[in-house]
Each structure stands twice: as structure tokens, then as C-alpha cells.
Coordinates of C-alpha atoms in Angstrom, one line a residue:
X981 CA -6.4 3.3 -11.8
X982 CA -7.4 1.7 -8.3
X983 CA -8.5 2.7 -5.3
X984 CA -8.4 4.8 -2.7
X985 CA -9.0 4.3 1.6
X986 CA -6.6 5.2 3.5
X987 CA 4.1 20.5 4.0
X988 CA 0.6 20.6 4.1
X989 CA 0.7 18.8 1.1
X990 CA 1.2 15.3 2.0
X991 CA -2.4 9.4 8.2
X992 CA -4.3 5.9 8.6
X993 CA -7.3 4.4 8.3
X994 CA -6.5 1.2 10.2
X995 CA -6.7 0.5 14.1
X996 CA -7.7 -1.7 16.6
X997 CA -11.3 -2.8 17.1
X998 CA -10.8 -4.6 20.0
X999 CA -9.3 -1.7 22.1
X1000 CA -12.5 0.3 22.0
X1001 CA -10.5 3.5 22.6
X1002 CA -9.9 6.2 20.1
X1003 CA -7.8 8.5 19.6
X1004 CA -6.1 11.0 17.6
X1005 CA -2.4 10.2 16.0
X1006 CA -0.7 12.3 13.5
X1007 CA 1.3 10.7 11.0
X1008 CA 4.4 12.3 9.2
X1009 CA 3.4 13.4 5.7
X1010 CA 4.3 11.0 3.0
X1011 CA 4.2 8.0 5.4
X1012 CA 3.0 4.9 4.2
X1013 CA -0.5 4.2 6.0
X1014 CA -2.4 2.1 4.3
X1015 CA -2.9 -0.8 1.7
X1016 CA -5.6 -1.8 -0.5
X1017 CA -7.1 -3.8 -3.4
X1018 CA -9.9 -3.6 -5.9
X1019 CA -11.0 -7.0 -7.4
X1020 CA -13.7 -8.4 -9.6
X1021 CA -14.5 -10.9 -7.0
X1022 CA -14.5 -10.1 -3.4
X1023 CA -15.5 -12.8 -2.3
X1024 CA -12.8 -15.4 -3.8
X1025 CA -10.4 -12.9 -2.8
X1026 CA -11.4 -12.8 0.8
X1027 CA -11.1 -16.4 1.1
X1028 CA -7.8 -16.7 -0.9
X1029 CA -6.1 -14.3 1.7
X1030 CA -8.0 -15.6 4.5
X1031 CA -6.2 -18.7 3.8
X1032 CA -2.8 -17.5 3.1
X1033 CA -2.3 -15.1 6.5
X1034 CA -5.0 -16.0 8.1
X1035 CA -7.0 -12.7 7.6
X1036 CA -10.6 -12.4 8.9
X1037 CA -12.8 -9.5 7.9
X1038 CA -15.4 -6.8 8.7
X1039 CA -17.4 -4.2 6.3
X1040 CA -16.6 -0.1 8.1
X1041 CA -18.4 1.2 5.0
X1042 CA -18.5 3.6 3.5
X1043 CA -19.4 2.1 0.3
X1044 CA -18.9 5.2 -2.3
X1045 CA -16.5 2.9 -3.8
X1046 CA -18.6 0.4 -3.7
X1047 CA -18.3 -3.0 -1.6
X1048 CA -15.7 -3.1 0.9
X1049 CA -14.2 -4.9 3.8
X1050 CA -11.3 -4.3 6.2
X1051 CA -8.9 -7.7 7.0
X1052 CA -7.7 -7.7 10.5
X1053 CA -5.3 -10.1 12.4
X1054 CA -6.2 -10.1 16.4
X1055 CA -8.6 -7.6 16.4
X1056 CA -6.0 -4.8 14.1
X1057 CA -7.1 -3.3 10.9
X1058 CA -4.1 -4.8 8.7
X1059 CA -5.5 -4.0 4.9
X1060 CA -8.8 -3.2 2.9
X1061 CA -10.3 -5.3 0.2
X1062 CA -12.9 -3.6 -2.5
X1063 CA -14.9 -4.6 -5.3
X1064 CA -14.8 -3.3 -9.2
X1065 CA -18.1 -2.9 -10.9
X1066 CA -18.6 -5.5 -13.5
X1067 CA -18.0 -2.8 -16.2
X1068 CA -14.8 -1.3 -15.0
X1069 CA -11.6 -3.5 -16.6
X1070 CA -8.8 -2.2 -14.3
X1071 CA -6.5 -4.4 -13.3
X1072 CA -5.9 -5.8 -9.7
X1073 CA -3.3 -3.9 -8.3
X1074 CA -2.2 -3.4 -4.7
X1075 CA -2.0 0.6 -3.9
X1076 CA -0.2 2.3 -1.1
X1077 CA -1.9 5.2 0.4
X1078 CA 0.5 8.4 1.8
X1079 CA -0.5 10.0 4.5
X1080 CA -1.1 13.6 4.7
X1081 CA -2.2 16.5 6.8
X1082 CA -4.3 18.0 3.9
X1083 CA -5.2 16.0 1.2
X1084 CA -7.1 18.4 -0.8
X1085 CA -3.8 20.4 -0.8
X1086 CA -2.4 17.4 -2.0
X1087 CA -4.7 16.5 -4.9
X1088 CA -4.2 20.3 -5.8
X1089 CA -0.3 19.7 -5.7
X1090 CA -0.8 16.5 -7.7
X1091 CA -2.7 18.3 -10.7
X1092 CA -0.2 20.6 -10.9
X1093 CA 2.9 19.1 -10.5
X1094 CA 2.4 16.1 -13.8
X1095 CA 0.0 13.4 -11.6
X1096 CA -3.1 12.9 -12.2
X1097 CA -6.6 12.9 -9.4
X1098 CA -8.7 10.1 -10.7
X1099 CA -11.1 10.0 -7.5
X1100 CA -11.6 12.7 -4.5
X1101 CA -11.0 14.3 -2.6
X1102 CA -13.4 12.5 -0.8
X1103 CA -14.9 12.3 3.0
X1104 CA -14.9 9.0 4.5
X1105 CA -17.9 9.7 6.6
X1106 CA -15.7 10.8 10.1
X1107 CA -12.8 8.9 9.4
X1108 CA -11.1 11.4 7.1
X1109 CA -10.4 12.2 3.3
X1110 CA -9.0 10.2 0.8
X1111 CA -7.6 11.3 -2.6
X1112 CA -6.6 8.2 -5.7
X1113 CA -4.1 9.1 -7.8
X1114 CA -1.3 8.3 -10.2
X1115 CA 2.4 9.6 -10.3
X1116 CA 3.7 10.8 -13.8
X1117 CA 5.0 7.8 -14.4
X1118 CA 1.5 6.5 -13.9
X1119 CA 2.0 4.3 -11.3
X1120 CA -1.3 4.6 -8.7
X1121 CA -1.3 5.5 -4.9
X1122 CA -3.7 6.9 -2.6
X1123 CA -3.4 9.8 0.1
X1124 CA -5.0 9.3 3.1
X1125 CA -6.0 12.4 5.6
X1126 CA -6.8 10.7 9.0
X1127 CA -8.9 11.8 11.5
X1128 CA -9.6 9.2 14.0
X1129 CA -7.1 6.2 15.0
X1130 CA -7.5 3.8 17.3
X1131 CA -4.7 2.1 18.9
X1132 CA -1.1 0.7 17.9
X1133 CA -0.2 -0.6 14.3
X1134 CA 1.1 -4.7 14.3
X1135 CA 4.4 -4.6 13.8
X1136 CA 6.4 -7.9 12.4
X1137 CA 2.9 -10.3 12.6
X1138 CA 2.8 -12.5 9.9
X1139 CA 0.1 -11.0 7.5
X1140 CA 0.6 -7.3 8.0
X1141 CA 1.6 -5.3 5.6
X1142 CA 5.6 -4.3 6.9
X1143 CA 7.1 -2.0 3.6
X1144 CA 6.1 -0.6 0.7
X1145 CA 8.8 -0.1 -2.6
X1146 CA 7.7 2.2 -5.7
X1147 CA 8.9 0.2 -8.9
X1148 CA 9.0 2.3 -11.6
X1149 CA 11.1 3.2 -14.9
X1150 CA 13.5 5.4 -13.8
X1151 CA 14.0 6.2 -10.2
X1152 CA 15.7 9.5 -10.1
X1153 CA 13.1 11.0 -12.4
X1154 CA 10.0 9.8 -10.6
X1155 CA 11.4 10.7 -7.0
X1156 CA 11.1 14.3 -7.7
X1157 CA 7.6 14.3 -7.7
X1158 CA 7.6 12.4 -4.3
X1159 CA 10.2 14.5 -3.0
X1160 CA 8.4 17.6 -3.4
X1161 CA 5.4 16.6 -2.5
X1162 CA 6.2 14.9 0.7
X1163 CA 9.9 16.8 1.2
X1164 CA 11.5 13.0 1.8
X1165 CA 15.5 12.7 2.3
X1166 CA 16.8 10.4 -0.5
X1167 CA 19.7 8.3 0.1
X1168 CA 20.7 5.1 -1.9
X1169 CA 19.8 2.2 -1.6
X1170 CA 22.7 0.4 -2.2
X1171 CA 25.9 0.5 -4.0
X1172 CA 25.3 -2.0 -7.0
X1173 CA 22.2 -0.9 -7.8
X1174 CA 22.7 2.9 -8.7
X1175 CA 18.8 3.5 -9.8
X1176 CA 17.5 2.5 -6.4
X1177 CA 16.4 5.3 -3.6
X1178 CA 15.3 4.7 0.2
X1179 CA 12.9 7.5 0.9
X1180 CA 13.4 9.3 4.7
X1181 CA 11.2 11.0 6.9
X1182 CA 12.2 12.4 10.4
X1183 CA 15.4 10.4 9.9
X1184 CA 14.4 7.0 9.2
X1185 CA 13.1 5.1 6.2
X1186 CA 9.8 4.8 4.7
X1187 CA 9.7 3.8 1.9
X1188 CA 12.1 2.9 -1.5
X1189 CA 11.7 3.6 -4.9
X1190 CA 13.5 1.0 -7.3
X1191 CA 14.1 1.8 -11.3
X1192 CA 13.8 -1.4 -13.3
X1193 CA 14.2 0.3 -16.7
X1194 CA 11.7 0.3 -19.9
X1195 CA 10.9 -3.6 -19.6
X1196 CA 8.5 -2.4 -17.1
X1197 CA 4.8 -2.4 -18.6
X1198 CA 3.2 -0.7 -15.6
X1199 CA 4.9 1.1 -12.8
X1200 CA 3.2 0.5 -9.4
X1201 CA 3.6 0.1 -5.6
X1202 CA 4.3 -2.9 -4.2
X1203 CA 3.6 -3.9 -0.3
X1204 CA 5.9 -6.8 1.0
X1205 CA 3.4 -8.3 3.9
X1206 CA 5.1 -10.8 6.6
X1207 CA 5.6 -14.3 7.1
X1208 CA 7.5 -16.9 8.9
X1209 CA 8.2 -18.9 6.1
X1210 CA 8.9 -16.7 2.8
X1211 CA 9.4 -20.6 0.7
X1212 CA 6.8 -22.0 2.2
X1213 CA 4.0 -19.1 1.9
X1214 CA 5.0 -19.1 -1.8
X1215 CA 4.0 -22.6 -2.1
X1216 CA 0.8 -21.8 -0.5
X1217 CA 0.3 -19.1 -2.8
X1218 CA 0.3 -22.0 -5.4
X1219 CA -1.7 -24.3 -3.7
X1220 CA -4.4 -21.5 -3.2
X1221 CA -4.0 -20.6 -7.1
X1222 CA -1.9 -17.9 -7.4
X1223 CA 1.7 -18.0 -8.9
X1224 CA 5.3 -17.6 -7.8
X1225 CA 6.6 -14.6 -10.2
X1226 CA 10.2 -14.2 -9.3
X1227 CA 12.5 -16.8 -7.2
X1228 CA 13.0 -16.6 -3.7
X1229 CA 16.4 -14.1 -2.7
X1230 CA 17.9 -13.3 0.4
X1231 CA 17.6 -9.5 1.2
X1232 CA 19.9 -7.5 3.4
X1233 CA 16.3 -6.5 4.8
X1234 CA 15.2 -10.7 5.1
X1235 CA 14.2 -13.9 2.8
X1236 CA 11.6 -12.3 -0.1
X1237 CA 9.4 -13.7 -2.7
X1238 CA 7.1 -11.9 -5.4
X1239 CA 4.2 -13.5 -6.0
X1240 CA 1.1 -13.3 -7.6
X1241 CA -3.0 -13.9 -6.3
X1242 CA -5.3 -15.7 -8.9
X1243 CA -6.6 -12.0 -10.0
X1244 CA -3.3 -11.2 -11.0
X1245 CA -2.3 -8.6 -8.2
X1246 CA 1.5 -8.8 -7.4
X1247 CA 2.6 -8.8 -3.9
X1248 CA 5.7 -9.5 -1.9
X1249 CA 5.9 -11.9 0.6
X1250 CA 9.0 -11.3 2.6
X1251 CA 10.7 -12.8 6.1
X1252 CA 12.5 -10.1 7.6
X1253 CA 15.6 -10.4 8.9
X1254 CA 16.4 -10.6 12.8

């Protein structure tokens, strides 16, 4: 399981620091809002992804969780790094966090509907609630119930987070879950790949959910950040000491690269297309 920052059953903790005006902003249920990572080693983890995008950080607390920091790019909340207790042997995972309106109504709905609640729901002081969970399937993701904002997301800057793909088992089985809990449209993907669903919300996607079949050992979310250069960030991620897990392709969405940090966290590094 990992952790957790970010209908009434399905809004984001990020924002910008430098504004120094806040507001209120509702999110749609079931949007992606936020992205974080537990580690056993903040601090090599900071500097590896302070190196590859250029993040710089800043600690919001709370620390219920334990030790945490926020990344930012130009003064914009862009992601959160956490540490694991020395005891706990979970492995590093990225997790997208949903947004919701409720998200004690949502862990509710989670219990009952196959998921599991493995922490909240929980205040974030004044910033809102936050629920960590896993899908049937068991793949982990967080809900996030916002309360305060503060100012626009970055949008196509290299090192922010720009989509976030569910890759699971068996897509049409896992999607129904999703669908009632956040009432997304489904639509395919694509035509070749028949196990592959974009997930909608007030007519436009979100989100996709990809079936990859029982060679899968652990369904998860995976966030695809930005970059110039998909080739060349994937060398860096080498350089820096992580690994290059599948070979660069050219996406009707842009160039796009999995890769992985030293810890082992997968992540996408993708060049969208213009």
C-alpha cells in the first residue's frame, strides 16, 4: 500500500506559492489531482528528481504520515515526496490521488464496493481530507477532498505530472469499480488494443485504464511527467541511477518512455505531441 496527500462519492492539494492568493476550486469527481511517493530515503530521492526535472522542494506538513515534502517548478506545487518508516517494506510506487467532494463517502463506497481503506479518512490540518486505498485488483490510489487551492495548475512544463493510466489485469473488469464510484464515460482507447479504456468526465478525458493480462505482478497507477526530450531524459535517468524499463515508442499522444528511479518506482516520461 502507499500513500495518500492529495456523486458525492468521488480536488487538489497542489498550488502556487508564489501567488500568495487563495482560493477555492472545485474539481470534478474522479479527476486526477495529485501525485505522490513514499520512499525509504527522502533524501536520495529528492536529489535524484531534483536532478532529472529540475524539482526544488518545501516541507507543508502535516507529518501524520511522517516526513514529507512538496516539489515545485516556478513557484507551483507539481508532486509530493514521503518517507517510509524503517520497518515498513512497501515498495516504491507512484499513486494517483482522485478527487472528490466527500471523501469519507468515498472510503464508505470503497469498503463496500470490493476496495480496500488502508489509511483515513484523514484531515490535512485545513487543506482537506485524504483517504489511501486500493482497487480490487489491488492496485493503490488516493482520494483527495480539497479545501483550499491556490492558483493555476502548470500545464505542459517539463517536470509536471501531465496524465495518469491505471495498468491493471483486466480492464473491463476493474473499470467498473471506477465507473461507479466516479460515474466516468468509457470509451476505447483505440482500435488494436480491445482491453484499453479512456476514462471521461464532463466530456473530455482524464484518465485511461490499460489491461496488460496475468503477466502483471502488481497492478498500479502510473503518472507520465513531461519533458522536452523523452530519449534523452531516459539517459539521464541512467546517468542518475535509475533504469530504462521499456523502449522508447511514438504515442498518438507524443514520444514516451517507462522508466524506473533507483528505489524501483516506475514512472513514464513522455513528450507530448504538438
Amino acid at each position: 500500500m502507499t500513500e495518500v496527500w492529495g456523486s458525492s462519492r468521488g480536488h487538489r492539494p497542489d498550488g502556487v506559492r508564489a501567488s500568495g492568493e487563495e482560493e477555492t476550486r472545485r474539481q470534478t469527481p474522479g479527476t486526477p489531482c495529485w501525485t505522490s511517493l513514499l520512499v525509504h530515503d527522502l533524501e536520495a530521492t529528492q536529489e535524484f528528481y531534483g536532478e532529472l526535472f529540475g524539482w526544488t522542494y518545501y516541507s507543508p506538513g502535516p507529518r501524520q504520515l511522517g516526513p514529507y515534502v512538496r516539489a515545485t517548478i516556478e513557484g507551483h506545487d507539481v508532486a509530493g515526496l514521503g518517507e517510509l518508516p524503517p520497518d515498513r517494506k512497501l515498495s516504491n510506487s507512484w499513486t494517483t490521488y482522485l478527487a472528490s467532494d466527500d471523501a469519507d463517502a468515498s472510503a464508505e463506497w470503497i469498503r463496500c464496493s470490493g476496495g480496500t481503506v488502508g489509511v483515513g479518512p484523514l484531515a490535512a490540518e485545513d487543506a482537506g481530507r485524504l483517504v489511501l486505498a486500493a482497487d480490487p485488483a489491488g492496485a493503490p490510489f488516493g482520494v483527495w477532498q480539497g479545501q483550499k487551492l491556490m492558483g493555476p495548475q502548470l500545464t505542459g512544463v517539463p517536470g509536471t505530472p501531465v496524465w495518469h493510466e491505471l495498468v491493471t489485469h483486466d480492464a473491463s473488469v476493474v473499470v467498473k469499480f471506477y465507473r461507479a464510484l466516479f460515474e466516468y464515460e468509457m470509451k476505447p482507447m483505440d482500435e488494436v488494443d480491445s482491453d484499453s479504456l479512456m476514462l471521461h468526465l464532463d466530456g473530455r478525458p482524464v484518465a485511461a485504464v490499460r489491461g496488460v493480462g496475468t503477466r502483471l505482478r502488481h497492478p498500479h497507477w502510473m503518472t507520465h511527467f513531461e519533458v522536452a526530450d523523452a530519449d534523452a531524459a531516459a539517459k539521464r535517468v541512467v546517468a542518475l541511477g535509475g533504469r530504462v524499463v521499456g523502449a522508447p515508442e511514438d504515442t498518438a499522444a507524443g514520444r514516451i518512455v517507462t522508466v524506473a528511479d533507483p528505489g524501483g518506482a516506475l514512472f513514464t516520461l513522455r513528450r507530448s505531441a504538438r
